[in-house]
PDB file of C-alpha atoms in Angstrom:
ATOM      1  CA  UNK A   1       1.407  -9.820  18.025  1.00  0.00           C
ATOM      2  CA  UNK A   2       0.546 -13.202  16.137  1.00  0.00           C
ATOM      3  CA  UNK A   3      -1.542 -12.918  13.135  1.00  0.00           C
ATOM      4  CA  UNK A   4      -3.163 -15.205  10.766  1.00  0.00           C
ATOM      5  CA  UNK A   5      -3.085 -15.460   6.925  1.00  0.00           C
ATOM      6  CA  UNK A   6      -4.471 -18.004   4.713  1.00  0.00           C
ATOM      7  CA  UNK A   7      -1.645 -17.716   2.468  1.00  0.00           C
ATOM      8  CA  UNK A   8       1.274 -17.061   4.954  1.00  0.00           C
ATOM      9  CA  UNK A   9       0.051 -18.990   7.875  1.00  0.00           C
ATOM     10  CA  UNK A  10       0.605 -17.838  11.352  1.00  0.00           C
ATOM     11  CA  UNK A  11       2.899 -14.576  11.459  1.00  0.00           C
ATOM     12  CA  UNK A  12       4.236 -12.882  14.391  1.00  0.00           C
ATOM     13  CA  UNK A  13       4.260  -8.940  13.613  1.00  0.00           C
ATOM     14  CA  UNK A  14       5.818  -6.068  15.450  1.00  0.00           C
ATOM     15  CA  UNK A  15       3.368  -3.333  16.481  1.00  0.00           C
ATOM     16  CA  UNK A  16       5.255  -0.713  14.252  1.00  0.00           C
ATOM     17  CA  UNK A  17       4.253  -3.128  11.437  1.00  0.00           C
ATOM     18  CA  UNK A  18       0.504  -2.531  12.163  1.00  0.00           C
ATOM     19  CA  UNK A  19      -1.489   0.208  10.111  1.00  0.00           C
ATOM     20  CA  UNK A  20      -4.946   1.391  10.680  1.00  0.00           C
ATOM     21  CA  UNK A  21      -7.091   2.682   7.766  1.00  0.00           C
ATOM     22  CA  UNK A  22      -9.872   4.791   9.133  1.00  0.00           C
ATOM     23  CA  UNK A  23     -11.849   4.680   5.754  1.00  0.00           C
ATOM     24  CA  UNK A  24     -10.450   1.320   4.730  1.00  0.00           C
ATOM     25  CA  UNK A  25      -9.212   0.463   1.307  1.00  0.00           C
ATOM     26  CA  UNK A  26     -11.296   0.962  -1.915  1.00  0.00           C
ATOM     27  CA  UNK A  27     -13.425  -2.199  -2.281  1.00  0.00           C
ATOM     28  CA  UNK A  28     -12.424  -3.230   1.244  1.00  0.00           C
ATOM     29  CA  UNK A  29     -13.956  -0.633   3.277  1.00  0.00           C
ATOM     30  CA  UNK A  30     -15.013  -2.674   6.086  1.00  0.00           C
ATOM     31  CA  UNK A  31     -11.425  -3.888   6.848  1.00  0.00           C
ATOM     32  CA  UNK A  32      -9.578  -1.203   8.677  1.00  0.00           C
ATOM     33  CA  UNK A  33      -6.555  -2.879  10.255  1.00  0.00           C
ATOM     34  CA  UNK A  34      -3.363  -4.226   8.333  1.00  0.00           C
ATOM     35  CA  UNK A  35       0.098  -5.540   8.846  1.00  0.00           C
ATOM     36  CA  UNK A  36       2.495  -4.442   6.209  1.00  0.00           C
ATOM     37  CA  UNK A  37       4.792  -7.700   5.745  1.00  0.00           C
ATOM     38  CA  UNK A  38       7.975  -7.809   3.880  1.00  0.00           C
ATOM     39  CA  UNK A  39       7.967 -10.876   1.259  1.00  0.00           C
ATOM     40  CA  UNK A  40      10.413 -13.763   2.266  1.00  0.00           C
ATOM     41  CA  UNK A  41      12.291 -13.225  -0.892  1.00  0.00           C
ATOM     42  CA  UNK A  42      15.621 -11.701  -0.227  1.00  0.00           C
ATOM     43  CA  UNK A  43      15.443  -7.895  -1.139  1.00  0.00           C
ATOM     44  CA  UNK A  44      12.139  -7.970  -2.504  1.00  0.00           C
ATOM     45  CA  UNK A  45      10.555  -4.884  -3.723  1.00  0.00           C
ATOM     46  CA  UNK A  46       7.046  -6.389  -3.045  1.00  0.00           C
ATOM     47  CA  UNK A  47       5.185  -6.263   0.314  1.00  0.00           C
ATOM     48  CA  UNK A  48       2.059  -7.664   1.539  1.00  0.00           C
ATOM     49  CA  UNK A  49      -0.837  -5.588   3.496  1.00  0.00           C
ATOM     50  CA  UNK A  50      -2.247  -8.457   5.268  1.00  0.00           C
ATOM     51  CA  UNK A  51      -5.629  -7.971   6.926  1.00  0.00           C
ATOM     52  CA  UNK A  52      -6.005  -8.498  10.687  1.00  0.00           C
ATOM     53  CA  UNK A  53      -9.625  -8.749  10.317  1.00  0.00           C
ATOM     54  CA  UNK A  54      -9.723 -11.297   7.468  1.00  0.00           C
ATOM     55  CA  UNK A  55      -7.202 -13.985   6.886  1.00  0.00           C
ATOM     56  CA  UNK A  56      -7.978 -14.148   3.303  1.00  0.00           C
ATOM     57  CA  UNK A  57      -7.280 -10.516   2.566  1.00  0.00           C
ATOM     58  CA  UNK A  58      -3.911  -9.933   1.571  1.00  0.00           C
ATOM     59  CA  UNK A  59      -2.841  -7.065  -1.060  1.00  0.00           C
ATOM     60  CA  UNK A  60       0.503  -6.834  -2.983  1.00  0.00           C
ATOM     61  CA  UNK A  61       1.899  -3.598  -2.767  1.00  0.00           C
ATOM     62  CA  UNK A  62       5.003  -1.818  -3.996  1.00  0.00           C
ATOM     63  CA  UNK A  63       6.620   1.412  -3.610  1.00  0.00           C
ATOM     64  CA  UNK A  64       5.820   3.087  -7.171  1.00  0.00           C
ATOM     65  CA  UNK A  65       8.906   5.126  -7.445  1.00  0.00           C
ATOM     66  CA  UNK A  66      10.752   1.994  -8.011  1.00  0.00           C
ATOM     67  CA  UNK A  67       8.881   1.549 -11.289  1.00  0.00           C
ATOM     68  CA  UNK A  68       8.126   5.274 -12.366  1.00  0.00           C
ATOM     69  CA  UNK A  69      11.060   7.301 -11.300  1.00  0.00           C
ATOM     70  CA  UNK A  70       9.265  10.397 -11.873  1.00  0.00           C
ATOM     71  CA  UNK A  71       6.182   9.813 -10.314  1.00  0.00           C
ATOM     72  CA  UNK A  72       5.121  12.676  -7.699  1.00  0.00           C
ATOM     73  CA  UNK A  73       2.198  14.230  -6.515  1.00  0.00           C
ATOM     74  CA  UNK A  74       1.042  16.592  -3.624  1.00  0.00           C
ATOM     75  CA  UNK A  75      -0.722  15.203  -0.512  1.00  0.00           C
ATOM     76  CA  UNK A  76      -3.757  16.934  -0.039  1.00  0.00           C
ATOM     77  CA  UNK A  77      -3.883  19.138   3.143  1.00  0.00           C
ATOM     78  CA  UNK A  78      -7.021  16.977   4.440  1.00  0.00           C
ATOM     79  CA  UNK A  79      -4.946  13.706   4.333  1.00  0.00           C
ATOM     80  CA  UNK A  80      -1.868  15.320   6.111  1.00  0.00           C
ATOM     81  CA  UNK A  81      -4.311  16.395   8.874  1.00  0.00           C
ATOM     82  CA  UNK A  82      -6.071  13.108   8.970  1.00  0.00           C
ATOM     83  CA  UNK A  83      -3.043  10.985   9.109  1.00  0.00           C
ATOM     84  CA  UNK A  84      -1.033  13.481  11.435  1.00  0.00           C
ATOM     85  CA  UNK A  85       1.985  13.829   9.084  1.00  0.00           C
ATOM     86  CA  UNK A  86       4.758  16.328  10.407  1.00  0.00           C
ATOM     87  CA  UNK A  87       7.311  15.648   7.978  1.00  0.00           C
ATOM     88  CA  UNK A  88       8.173  13.772   4.501  1.00  0.00           C
ATOM     89  CA  UNK A  89       9.968  11.338   6.477  1.00  0.00           C
ATOM     90  CA  UNK A  90       6.811  10.115   8.219  1.00  0.00           C
ATOM     91  CA  UNK A  91       5.510   9.031   5.034  1.00  0.00           C
ATOM     92  CA  UNK A  92       5.683   5.688   2.805  1.00  0.00           C
ATOM     93  CA  UNK A  93       3.857   5.479  -0.127  1.00  0.00           C
ATOM     94  CA  UNK A  94       2.953   2.274  -1.932  1.00  0.00           C
ATOM     95  CA  UNK A  95       0.777   1.157  -5.055  1.00  0.00           C
ATOM     96  CA  UNK A  96      -1.438  -1.847  -4.814  1.00  0.00           C
ATOM     97  CA  UNK A  97      -0.150  -4.466  -7.498  1.00  0.00           C
ATOM     98  CA  UNK A  98      -2.297  -6.645  -9.555  1.00  0.00           C
ATOM     99  CA  UNK A  99      -1.423 -10.033 -11.162  1.00  0.00           C
ATOM    100  CA  UNK A 100      -3.705 -11.045 -13.873  1.00  0.00           C
ATOM    101  CA  UNK A 101      -1.385 -13.428 -15.866  1.00  0.00           C
ATOM    102  CA  UNK A 102       2.446 -13.933 -15.854  1.00  0.00           C
ATOM    103  CA  UNK A 103       2.742 -11.330 -18.368  1.00  0.00           C
ATOM    104  CA  UNK A 104      -0.006  -8.881 -16.911  1.00  0.00           C
ATOM    105  CA  UNK A 105       1.593  -7.360 -13.830  1.00  0.00           C
ATOM    106  CA  UNK A 106       0.305  -3.589 -13.127  1.00  0.00           C
ATOM    107  CA  UNK A 107       0.381  -1.191 -10.146  1.00  0.00           C
ATOM    108  CA  UNK A 108      -2.231   1.290  -9.365  1.00  0.00           C
ATOM    109  CA  UNK A 109      -0.450   4.808  -9.489  1.00  0.00           C
ATOM    110  CA  UNK A 110      -3.839   6.501  -9.759  1.00  0.00           C
ATOM    111  CA  UNK A 111      -4.976   5.546  -5.981  1.00  0.00           C
ATOM    112  CA  UNK A 112      -1.666   5.367  -3.861  1.00  0.00           C
ATOM    113  CA  UNK A 113      -1.641   3.983  -0.192  1.00  0.00           C
ATOM    114  CA  UNK A 114      -0.029   6.546   2.180  1.00  0.00           C
ATOM    115  CA  UNK A 115       1.212   5.469   5.406  1.00  0.00           C
ATOM    116  CA  UNK A 116       2.484   7.547   8.224  1.00  0.00           C
ATOM    117  CA  UNK A 117       5.066   5.229   9.667  1.00  0.00           C
ATOM    118  CA  UNK A 118       5.285   7.254  12.923  1.00  0.00           C
ATOM    119  CA  UNK A 119       1.688   7.092  14.063  1.00  0.00           C
ATOM    120  CA  UNK A 120       0.833   3.661  11.826  1.00  0.00           C
ATOM    121  CA  UNK A 121      -2.063   5.689  10.234  1.00  0.00           C
ATOM    122  CA  UNK A 122      -3.023   4.841   6.576  1.00  0.00           C
ATOM    123  CA  UNK A 123      -5.065   5.969   3.838  1.00  0.00           C
ATOM    124  CA  UNK A 124      -5.712   5.352   0.431  1.00  0.00           C
ATOM    125  CA  UNK A 125      -6.297   8.509  -1.975  1.00  0.00           C
ATOM    126  CA  UNK A 126      -7.179   9.135  -5.542  1.00  0.00           C
ATOM    127  CA  UNK A 127      -5.184  11.529  -7.460  1.00  0.00           C
ATOM    128  CA  UNK A 128      -6.938  14.187  -9.462  1.00  0.00           C
ATOM    129  CA  UNK A 129      -4.242  13.927 -12.359  1.00  0.00           C
ATOM    130  CA  UNK A 130      -4.966  12.125 -15.542  1.00  0.00           C
ATOM    131  CA  UNK A 131      -1.351  11.552 -15.664  1.00  0.00           C
ATOM    132  CA  UNK A 132      -1.515   7.985 -13.903  1.00  0.00           C
ATOM    133  CA  UNK A 133      -3.074   5.033 -14.274  1.00  0.00           C
ATOM    134  CA  UNK A 134      -4.992   2.482 -12.386  1.00  0.00           C
ATOM    135  CA  UNK A 135      -2.715  -0.203 -14.305  1.00  0.00           C
ATOM    136  CA  UNK A 136       0.633   1.151 -14.891  1.00  0.00           C
ATOM    137  CA  UNK A 137       2.314  -2.069 -16.347  1.00  0.00           C
ATOM    138  CA  UNK A 138       5.299  -3.643 -14.423  1.00  0.00           C
ATOM    139  CA  UNK A 139       6.060  -6.348 -16.753  1.00  0.00           C
ATOM    140  CA  UNK A 140       6.712  -6.048 -20.468  1.00  0.00           C
ATOM    141  CA  UNK A 141       3.477  -6.866 -22.399  1.00  0.00           C
ATOM    142  CA  UNK A 142       1.257  -5.634 -19.269  1.00  0.00           C
ATOM    143  CA  UNK A 143      -2.016  -3.984 -19.955  1.00  0.00           C
TER     144      UNK A 143
END
């Protein structure tokens, strides 16, 4: 499939990289379909969730475990059922990254994005724990 991105131009994406968020992503509830793209930078830990419905909407994401190795939570049963998760191998977890300035880059650990790689279904959830922040710093000096 060929998709359009304002930032990256025309991109060919395989079907296994396409994900559907039944409820959308917080703040972007009207946009349901996204492609998960690897940045061109070799071995980058960052990916892009590019909306298939709005070429201007592209979110930077990263696996939170790379920045907080002790990051853990239990998926609610409702989310497991909604996404059709059968095993841990089905899942991929990402946090949305925000860049406010060169020295203010954060990742949202409070509301991770959960992907079922097998079924290409996804959801963003809010964790009950007060342990995790919406703005966990990735760059020294970050908020």
